[in-house]
């Protein structure tokens, strides 16, 4: 068995009641079978609390006003307090640690839906490194396409290399990984996956960078067109399952700040925002690092999942479009508080976005389906708003 982690993974520590949010509210916490069996066997005072605090049919903890039944007024877990860490279910024990499973491989990550994890990841100054160890365990997955998986791994390695090349502006890096995802998808569709190595070599050549630099200049949309496109993209949020009761109002407020005054004001505010970012070298460097860490995070988490559906291009779109949407929301926060976008502001934004999107398979599937089927998320259309 091969286990991979990002180098920052061991550095995460839950800050419990010192957190400004709680992971015990706003979503249904499902209970694994082993924990359900253990909870049924409890006959003491905690057992009576469990009897009343669990939805035994659905296999999850009950909620009160969107909060887990065991979350007390100090934002601490009564189950942990009364029974110790061994009483926690698998979800509560592991969160925000996340595992992607492949044949003979486990990839561990931290979810940015946890504010402290988001702070750790976005606060990295250095490029992410991935650490791998192996043991003697073996397993076989029926019908697992190991040839496709190996090619996805090769391409993902190249995507990381492209994203972490800090000699290029971040928009160019995003454009290049979109192109690579697009070209890989074509080879899968045409039954030419054997050409993957040749494709990777092409993206390492100097002429490839210049090609995408030229295309980026050619496709960049003026503010008026970008205003229309982004307004359209924001309709995505209306299609999604709502997990937090505050989310629709939050998105609605930011959408008003962005679009209510029309394309001219939108363009003016956008210019002001990027002047704020780019006139201070340290701020510009920090902004680029935030976006790099976001893109690497999304690619690491989702890209190789294409071994199960053969849609790697959609996974790259997911990374790039989600990052663009977060950029746009950051602009709205800047408009709300002119002259300032702090690290804490950005971290809270990413945390809320991730929580609403990544905690719902329905939402992830809705996004992937939109990115796969709707023309407004085509390659040229995305390049126009990078």
mmCIF file of N, CA and C in Angstrom, residues 245-344:
data_model
loop_
_atom_site.group_PDB
_atom_site.id
_atom_site.type_symbol
_atom_site.label_atom_id
_atom_site.label_comp_id
_atom_site.label_asym_id
_atom_site.label_seq_id
_atom_site.Cartn_x
_atom_site.Cartn_y
_atom_site.Cartn_z
ATOM 1 N N UNK A 245 -27.606 27.788 6.455
ATOM 2 C CA UNK A 245 -28.730 28.709 6.302
ATOM 3 C C UNK A 245 -28.264 30.119 5.957
ATOM 4 N N UNK A 246 -27.045 30.472 6.358
ATOM 5 C CA UNK A 246 -26.536 31.824 6.109
ATOM 6 C C UNK A 246 -25.952 31.986 4.703
ATOM 7 N N UNK A 247 -25.697 30.876 4.020
ATOM 8 C CA UNK A 247 -24.986 30.926 2.738
ATOM 9 C C UNK A 247 -25.720 31.724 1.662
ATOM 10 N N UNK A 248 -27.012 31.507 1.406
ATOM 11 C CA UNK A 248 -27.682 32.268 0.340
ATOM 12 C C UNK A 248 -27.616 33.778 0.556
ATOM 13 N N UNK A 249 -27.798 34.221 1.808
ATOM 14 C CA UNK A 249 -27.730 35.657 2.094
ATOM 15 C C UNK A 249 -26.308 36.179 1.903
ATOM 16 N N UNK A 250 -25.323 35.376 2.290
ATOM 17 C CA UNK A 250 -23.915 35.760 2.148
ATOM 18 C C UNK A 250 -23.552 35.934 0.680
ATOM 19 N N UNK A 251 -23.886 34.934 -0.132
ATOM 20 C CA UNK A 251 -23.604 35.010 -1.566
ATOM 21 C C UNK A 251 -24.408 36.139 -2.207
ATOM 22 N N UNK A 252 -25.662 36.287 -1.784
ATOM 23 C CA UNK A 252 -26.509 37.344 -2.337
ATOM 24 C C UNK A 252 -25.934 38.719 -2.095
ATOM 25 N N UNK A 253 -25.409 38.945 -0.892
ATOM 26 C CA UNK A 253 -24.806 40.243 -0.570
ATOM 27 C C UNK A 253 -23.577 40.511 -1.434
ATOM 28 N N UNK A 254 -22.712 39.494 -1.578
ATOM 29 C CA UNK A 254 -21.497 39.674 -2.376
ATOM 30 C C UNK A 254 -21.834 39.861 -3.855
ATOM 31 N N UNK A 255 -22.862 39.183 -4.319
ATOM 32 C CA UNK A 255 -23.289 39.336 -5.716
ATOM 33 C C UNK A 255 -23.783 40.758 -5.979
ATOM 34 N N UNK A 256 -24.514 41.324 -5.043
ATOM 35 C CA UNK A 256 -24.980 42.712 -5.179
ATOM 36 C C UNK A 256 -23.790 43.663 -5.246
ATOM 37 N N UNK A 257 -22.810 43.452 -4.362
ATOM 38 C CA UNK A 257 -21.624 44.310 -4.357
ATOM 39 C C UNK A 257 -20.886 44.250 -5.692
ATOM 40 N N UNK A 258 -20.875 43.081 -6.312
ATOM 41 C CA UNK A 258 -20.157 42.915 -7.576
ATOM 42 C C UNK A 258 -20.907 43.492 -8.766
ATOM 43 N N UNK A 259 -22.201 43.226 -8.857
ATOM 44 C CA UNK A 259 -22.906 43.408 -10.131
ATOM 45 C C UNK A 259 -24.012 44.464 -10.143
ATOM 46 N N UNK A 260 -24.465 44.914 -8.979
ATOM 47 C CA UNK A 260 -25.660 45.761 -8.962
ATOM 48 C C UNK A 260 -25.458 47.090 -9.684
ATOM 49 N N UNK A 261 -24.262 47.655 -9.635
ATOM 50 C CA UNK A 261 -24.026 48.984 -10.207
ATOM 51 C C UNK A 261 -23.644 48.950 -11.681
ATOM 52 N N UNK A 262 -23.681 47.773 -12.296
ATOM 53 C CA UNK A 262 -23.459 47.682 -13.731
ATOM 54 C C UNK A 262 -22.015 47.452 -14.124
ATOM 55 N N UNK A 263 -21.776 47.243 -15.431
ATOM 56 C CA UNK A 263 -20.447 46.847 -15.907
ATOM 57 C C UNK A 263 -19.368 47.907 -15.728
ATOM 58 N N UNK A 264 -19.720 49.187 -15.852
ATOM 59 C CA UNK A 264 -18.697 50.229 -15.724
ATOM 60 C C UNK A 264 -18.120 50.268 -14.315
ATOM 61 N N UNK A 265 -19.004 50.254 -13.317
ATOM 62 C CA UNK A 265 -18.538 50.265 -11.934
ATOM 63 C C UNK A 265 -17.816 48.964 -11.583
ATOM 64 N N UNK A 266 -18.303 47.858 -12.141
ATOM 65 C CA UNK A 266 -17.639 46.571 -11.929
ATOM 66 C C UNK A 266 -16.195 46.645 -12.432
ATOM 67 N N UNK A 267 -16.020 47.165 -13.649
ATOM 68 C CA UNK A 267 -14.684 47.291 -14.218
ATOM 69 C C UNK A 267 -13.801 48.213 -13.405
ATOM 70 N N UNK A 268 -14.376 49.313 -12.938
ATOM 71 C CA UNK A 268 -13.608 50.276 -12.139
ATOM 72 C C UNK A 268 -13.146 49.645 -10.828
ATOM 73 N N UNK A 269 -14.062 48.942 -10.149
ATOM 74 C CA UNK A 269 -13.712 48.317 -8.871
ATOM 75 C C UNK A 269 -12.678 47.207 -9.066
ATOM 76 N N UNK A 270 -12.793 46.499 -10.170
ATOM 77 C CA UNK A 270 -11.834 45.430 -10.447
ATOM 78 C C UNK A 270 -10.438 46.012 -10.685
ATOM 79 N N UNK A 271 -10.368 47.115 -11.420
ATOM 80 C CA UNK A 271 -9.083 47.779 -11.646
ATOM 81 C C UNK A 271 -8.487 48.271 -10.330
ATOM 82 N N UNK A 272 -9.330 48.844 -9.472
ATOM 83 C CA UNK A 272 -8.862 49.319 -8.164
ATOM 84 C C UNK A 272 -8.313 48.164 -7.333
ATOM 85 N N UNK A 273 -9.015 47.033 -7.378
ATOM 86 C CA UNK A 273 -8.603 45.871 -6.593
ATOM 87 C C UNK A 273 -7.235 45.369 -7.041
ATOM 88 N N UNK A 274 -7.034 45.239 -8.354
ATOM 89 C CA UNK A 274 -5.760 44.712 -8.830
ATOM 90 C C UNK A 274 -4.639 45.738 -8.721
ATOM 91 N N UNK A 275 -4.986 47.003 -8.696
ATOM 92 C CA UNK A 275 -3.975 48.019 -8.390
ATOM 93 C C UNK A 275 -3.535 47.863 -6.932
ATOM 94 N N UNK A 276 -4.510 47.635 -6.053
ATOM 95 C CA UNK A 276 -4.209 47.389 -4.634
ATOM 96 C C UNK A 276 -3.300 46.165 -4.487
ATOM 97 N N UNK A 277 -3.579 45.108 -5.238
ATOM 98 C CA UNK A 277 -2.782 43.876 -5.154
ATOM 99 C C UNK A 277 -1.381 44.084 -5.708
ATOM 100 N N UNK A 278 -1.285 44.722 -6.863
ATOM 101 C CA UNK A 278 -0.041 44.681 -7.638
ATOM 102 C C UNK A 278 0.932 45.810 -7.330
ATOM 103 N N UNK A 279 0.505 46.855 -6.644
ATOM 104 C CA UNK A 279 1.422 47.972 -6.378
ATOM 105 C C UNK A 279 2.363 47.691 -5.206
ATOM 106 N N UNK A 280 2.057 46.703 -4.402
ATOM 107 C CA UNK A 280 2.932 46.319 -3.286
ATOM 108 C C UNK A 280 3.492 44.927 -3.587
ATOM 109 N N UNK A 281 4.799 44.810 -3.847
ATOM 110 C CA UNK A 281 5.373 43.524 -4.273
ATOM 111 C C UNK A 281 5.039 42.357 -3.344
ATOM 112 N N UNK A 282 5.109 42.575 -2.032
ATOM 113 C CA UNK A 282 4.823 41.490 -1.093
ATOM 114 C C UNK A 282 3.365 41.058 -1.180
ATOM 115 N N UNK A 283 2.469 42.023 -1.369
ATOM 116 C CA UNK A 283 1.038 41.709 -1.496
ATOM 117 C C UNK A 283 0.775 40.928 -2.781
ATOM 118 N N UNK A 284 1.428 41.339 -3.866
ATOM 119 C CA UNK A 284 1.269 40.644 -5.142
ATOM 120 C C UNK A 284 1.776 39.208 -5.037
ATOM 121 N N UNK A 285 2.919 39.043 -4.384
ATOM 122 C CA UNK A 285 3.490 37.705 -4.215
ATOM 123 C C UNK A 285 2.569 36.836 -3.352
ATOM 124 N N UNK A 286 2.029 37.421 -2.293
ATOM 125 C CA UNK A 286 1.140 36.679 -1.400
ATOM 126 C C UNK A 286 -0.141 36.257 -2.122
ATOM 127 N N UNK A 287 -0.727 37.164 -2.906
ATOM 128 C CA UNK A 287 -1.946 36.862 -3.663
ATOM 129 C C UNK A 287 -1.708 35.698 -4.620
ATOM 130 N N UNK A 288 -0.591 35.741 -5.322
ATOM 131 C CA UNK A 288 -0.255 34.671 -6.259
ATOM 132 C C UNK A 288 -0.083 33.341 -5.529
ATOM 133 N N UNK A 289 0.518 33.391 -4.342
ATOM 134 C CA UNK A 289 0.706 32.167 -3.559
ATOM 135 C C UNK A 289 -0.623 31.598 -3.092
ATOM 136 N N UNK A 290 -1.549 32.461 -2.677
ATOM 137 C CA UNK A 290 -2.877 31.978 -2.267
ATOM 138 C C UNK A 290 -3.551 31.215 -3.403
ATOM 139 N N UNK A 291 -3.509 31.811 -4.601
ATOM 140 C CA UNK A 291 -4.177 31.185 -5.743
ATOM 141 C C UNK A 291 -3.474 29.888 -6.144
ATOM 142 N N UNK A 292 -2.151 29.892 -6.081
ATOM 143 C CA UNK A 292 -1.402 28.661 -6.376
ATOM 144 C C UNK A 292 -1.800 27.544 -5.420
ATOM 145 N N UNK A 293 -1.859 27.856 -4.129
ATOM 146 C CA UNK A 293 -2.208 26.821 -3.151
ATOM 147 C C UNK A 293 -3.631 26.309 -3.370
ATOM 148 N N UNK A 294 -4.551 27.199 -3.751
ATOM 149 C CA UNK A 294 -5.916 26.770 -4.066
ATOM 150 C C UNK A 294 -5.929 25.792 -5.231
ATOM 151 N N UNK A 295 -5.261 26.154 -6.310
ATOM 152 C CA UNK A 295 -5.259 25.314 -7.506
ATOM 153 C C UNK A 295 -4.626 23.952 -7.228
ATOM 154 N N UNK A 296 -3.498 23.949 -6.536
ATOM 155 C CA UNK A 296 -2.838 22.683 -6.202
ATOM 156 C C UNK A 296 -3.741 21.834 -5.310
ATOM 157 N N UNK A 297 -4.399 22.471 -4.368
ATOM 158 C CA UNK A 297 -5.326 21.766 -3.462
ATOM 159 C C UNK A 297 -6.441 21.073 -4.231
ATOM 160 N N UNK A 298 -7.103 21.794 -5.122
ATOM 161 C CA UNK A 298 -8.211 21.210 -5.878
ATOM 162 C C UNK A 298 -7.722 20.095 -6.805
ATOM 163 N N UNK A 299 -6.590 20.306 -7.460
ATOM 164 C CA UNK A 299 -6.059 19.281 -8.371
ATOM 165 C C UNK A 299 -5.662 18.028 -7.591
ATOM 166 N N UNK A 300 -4.973 18.200 -6.478
ATOM 167 C CA UNK A 300 -4.555 17.046 -5.671
ATOM 168 C C UNK A 300 -5.766 16.245 -5.199
ATOM 169 N N UNK A 301 -6.807 16.951 -4.783
ATOM 170 C CA UNK A 301 -7.972 16.276 -4.208
ATOM 171 C C UNK A 301 -8.792 15.535 -5.253
ATOM 172 N N UNK A 302 -8.961 16.123 -6.443
ATOM 173 C CA UNK A 302 -9.975 15.602 -7.367
ATOM 174 C C UNK A 302 -9.447 14.992 -8.666
ATOM 175 N N UNK A 303 -8.277 15.390 -9.132
ATOM 176 C CA UNK A 303 -7.879 15.050 -10.500
ATOM 177 C C UNK A 303 -7.835 13.544 -10.753
ATOM 178 N N UNK A 304 -7.185 12.795 -9.891
ATOM 179 C CA UNK A 304 -7.029 11.358 -10.160
ATOM 180 C C UNK A 304 -8.320 10.579 -9.968
ATOM 181 N N UNK A 305 -9.343 11.213 -9.415
ATOM 182 C CA UNK A 305 -10.664 10.588 -9.372
ATOM 183 C C UNK A 305 -11.214 10.335 -10.762
ATOM 184 N N UNK A 306 -10.594 10.939 -11.774
ATOM 185 C CA UNK A 306 -10.998 10.695 -13.164
ATOM 186 C C UNK A 306 -10.762 9.249 -13.579
ATOM 187 N N UNK A 307 -10.027 8.479 -12.787
ATOM 188 C CA UNK A 307 -9.864 7.054 -13.100
ATOM 189 C C UNK A 307 -11.209 6.334 -13.039
ATOM 190 N N UNK A 308 -12.174 6.911 -12.323
ATOM 191 C CA UNK A 308 -13.487 6.277 -12.178
ATOM 192 C C UNK A 308 -14.517 6.777 -13.184
ATOM 193 N N UNK A 309 -14.264 7.934 -13.828
ATOM 194 C CA UNK A 309 -15.258 8.447 -14.790
ATOM 195 C C UNK A 309 -14.660 8.903 -16.121
ATOM 196 N N UNK A 310 -13.317 8.870 -16.236
ATOM 197 C CA UNK A 310 -12.618 9.231 -17.474
ATOM 198 C C UNK A 310 -12.855 10.688 -17.881
ATOM 199 N N UNK A 311 -12.978 11.593 -16.895
ATOM 200 C CA UNK A 311 -13.180 13.007 -17.205
ATOM 201 C C UNK A 311 -12.149 13.890 -16.487
ATOM 202 N N UNK A 312 -10.856 13.735 -16.805
ATOM 203 C CA UNK A 312 -9.851 14.562 -16.130
ATOM 204 C C UNK A 312 -9.980 16.051 -16.444
ATOM 205 N N UNK A 313 -10.433 16.381 -17.650
ATOM 206 C CA UNK A 313 -10.566 17.790 -18.025
ATOM 207 C C UNK A 313 -11.562 18.495 -17.115
ATOM 208 N N UNK A 314 -12.644 17.798 -16.763
ATOM 209 C CA UNK A 314 -13.641 18.380 -15.857
ATOM 210 C C UNK A 314 -13.018 18.657 -14.491
ATOM 211 N N UNK A 315 -12.102 17.786 -14.043
ATOM 212 C CA UNK A 315 -11.450 17.994 -12.747
ATOM 213 C C UNK A 315 -10.561 19.242 -12.791
ATOM 214 N N UNK A 316 -9.891 19.460 -13.925
ATOM 215 C CA UNK A 316 -9.075 20.672 -14.056
ATOM 216 C C UNK A 316 -9.974 21.907 -14.099
ATOM 217 N N UNK A 317 -11.077 21.805 -14.834
ATOM 218 C CA UNK A 317 -12.036 22.913 -14.845
ATOM 219 C C UNK A 317 -12.528 23.219 -13.437
ATOM 220 N N UNK A 318 -12.809 22.176 -12.673
ATOM 221 C CA UNK A 318 -13.254 22.361 -11.294
ATOM 222 C C UNK A 318 -12.249 23.211 -10.520
ATOM 223 N N UNK A 319 -10.967 22.873 -10.643
ATOM 224 C CA UNK A 319 -9.925 23.608 -9.929
ATOM 225 C C UNK A 319 -9.871 25.064 -10.369
ATOM 226 N N UNK A 320 -9.871 25.289 -11.671
ATOM 227 C CA UNK A 320 -9.695 26.647 -12.196
ATOM 228 C C UNK A 320 -10.940 27.496 -11.965
ATOM 229 N N UNK A 321 -12.120 26.957 -12.250
ATOM 230 C CA UNK A 321 -13.349 27.749 -12.115
ATOM 231 C C UNK A 321 -13.632 28.059 -10.653
ATOM 232 N N UNK A 322 -13.439 27.092 -9.765
ATOM 233 C CA UNK A 322 -13.640 27.375 -8.338
ATOM 234 C C UNK A 322 -12.675 28.456 -7.858
ATOM 235 N N UNK A 323 -11.446 28.427 -8.349
ATOM 236 C CA UNK A 323 -10.476 29.458 -7.974
ATOM 237 C C UNK A 323 -10.895 30.817 -8.519
ATOM 238 N N UNK A 324 -11.387 30.866 -9.753
ATOM 239 C CA UNK A 324 -11.873 32.127 -10.324
ATOM 240 C C UNK A 324 -13.050 32.663 -9.515
ATOM 241 N N UNK A 325 -13.976 31.800 -9.145
ATOM 242 C CA UNK A 325 -15.131 32.231 -8.350
ATOM 243 C C UNK A 325 -14.688 32.770 -6.993
ATOM 244 N N UNK A 326 -13.706 32.126 -6.379
ATOM 245 C CA UNK A 326 -13.181 32.615 -5.101
ATOM 246 C C UNK A 326 -12.501 33.967 -5.290
ATOM 247 N N UNK A 327 -11.746 34.136 -6.382
ATOM 248 C CA UNK A 327 -11.159 35.445 -6.697
ATOM 249 C C UNK A 327 -12.234 36.516 -6.784
ATOM 250 N N UNK A 328 -13.321 36.176 -7.459
ATOM 251 C CA UNK A 328 -14.397 37.139 -7.666
ATOM 252 C C UNK A 328 -15.061 37.498 -6.334
ATOM 253 N N UNK A 329 -15.253 36.511 -5.484
ATOM 254 C CA UNK A 329 -15.818 36.767 -4.160
ATOM 255 C C UNK A 329 -14.864 37.606 -3.310
ATOM 256 N N UNK A 330 -13.563 37.392 -3.488
ATOM 257 C CA UNK A 330 -12.574 38.215 -2.784
ATOM 258 C C UNK A 330 -12.669 39.671 -3.233
ATOM 259 N N UNK A 331 -12.923 39.885 -4.521
ATOM 260 C CA UNK A 331 -13.146 41.242 -5.030
ATOM 261 C C UNK A 331 -14.335 41.877 -4.321
ATOM 262 N N UNK A 332 -15.404 41.111 -4.140
ATOM 263 C CA UNK A 332 -16.594 41.638 -3.458
ATOM 264 C C UNK A 332 -16.278 42.027 -2.018
ATOM 265 N N UNK A 333 -15.478 41.225 -1.339
ATOM 266 C CA UNK A 333 -15.096 41.542 0.039
ATOM 267 C C UNK A 333 -14.257 42.815 0.074
ATOM 268 N N UNK A 334 -13.396 42.971 -0.920
ATOM 269 C CA UNK A 334 -12.605 44.199 -1.026
ATOM 270 C C UNK A 334 -13.516 45.405 -1.254
ATOM 271 N N UNK A 335 -14.524 45.259 -2.096
ATOM 272 C CA UNK A 335 -15.470 46.356 -2.346
ATOM 273 C C UNK A 335 -16.204 46.726 -1.056
ATOM 274 N N UNK A 336 -16.532 45.716 -0.258
ATOM 275 C CA UNK A 336 -17.237 45.967 1.004
ATOM 276 C C UNK A 336 -16.342 46.714 1.994
ATOM 277 N N UNK A 337 -15.045 46.424 1.965
ATOM 278 C CA UNK A 337 -14.085 47.093 2.860
ATOM 279 C C UNK A 337 -12.941 47.643 2.006
ATOM 280 N N UNK A 338 -13.171 48.766 1.315
ATOM 281 C CA UNK A 338 -12.188 49.288 0.349
ATOM 282 C C UNK A 338 -10.802 49.463 0.972
ATOM 283 N N UNK A 339 -9.806 49.082 0.187
ATOM 284 C CA UNK A 339 -8.429 49.277 0.618
ATOM 285 C C UNK A 339 -7.872 48.163 1.470
ATOM 286 N N UNK A 340 -8.607 47.049 1.593
ATOM 287 C CA UNK A 340 -8.109 45.979 2.454
ATOM 288 C C UNK A 340 -8.686 44.622 2.060
ATOM 289 N N UNK A 341 -7.818 43.644 1.909
ATOM 290 C CA UNK A 341 -8.214 42.235 1.848
ATOM 291 C C UNK A 341 -7.160 41.471 2.641
ATOM 292 N N UNK A 342 -7.471 41.178 3.884
ATOM 293 C CA UNK A 342 -6.493 40.544 4.763
ATOM 294 C C UNK A 342 -6.440 39.036 4.536
ATOM 295 N N UNK A 343 -5.387 38.428 5.063
ATOM 296 C CA UNK A 343 -5.261 36.973 5.007
ATOM 297 C C UNK A 343 -6.440 36.304 5.706
ATOM 298 N N UNK A 344 -6.854 36.853 6.840
ATOM 299 C CA UNK A 344 -7.995 36.280 7.564
ATOM 300 C C UNK A 344 -9.278 36.392 6.749
#
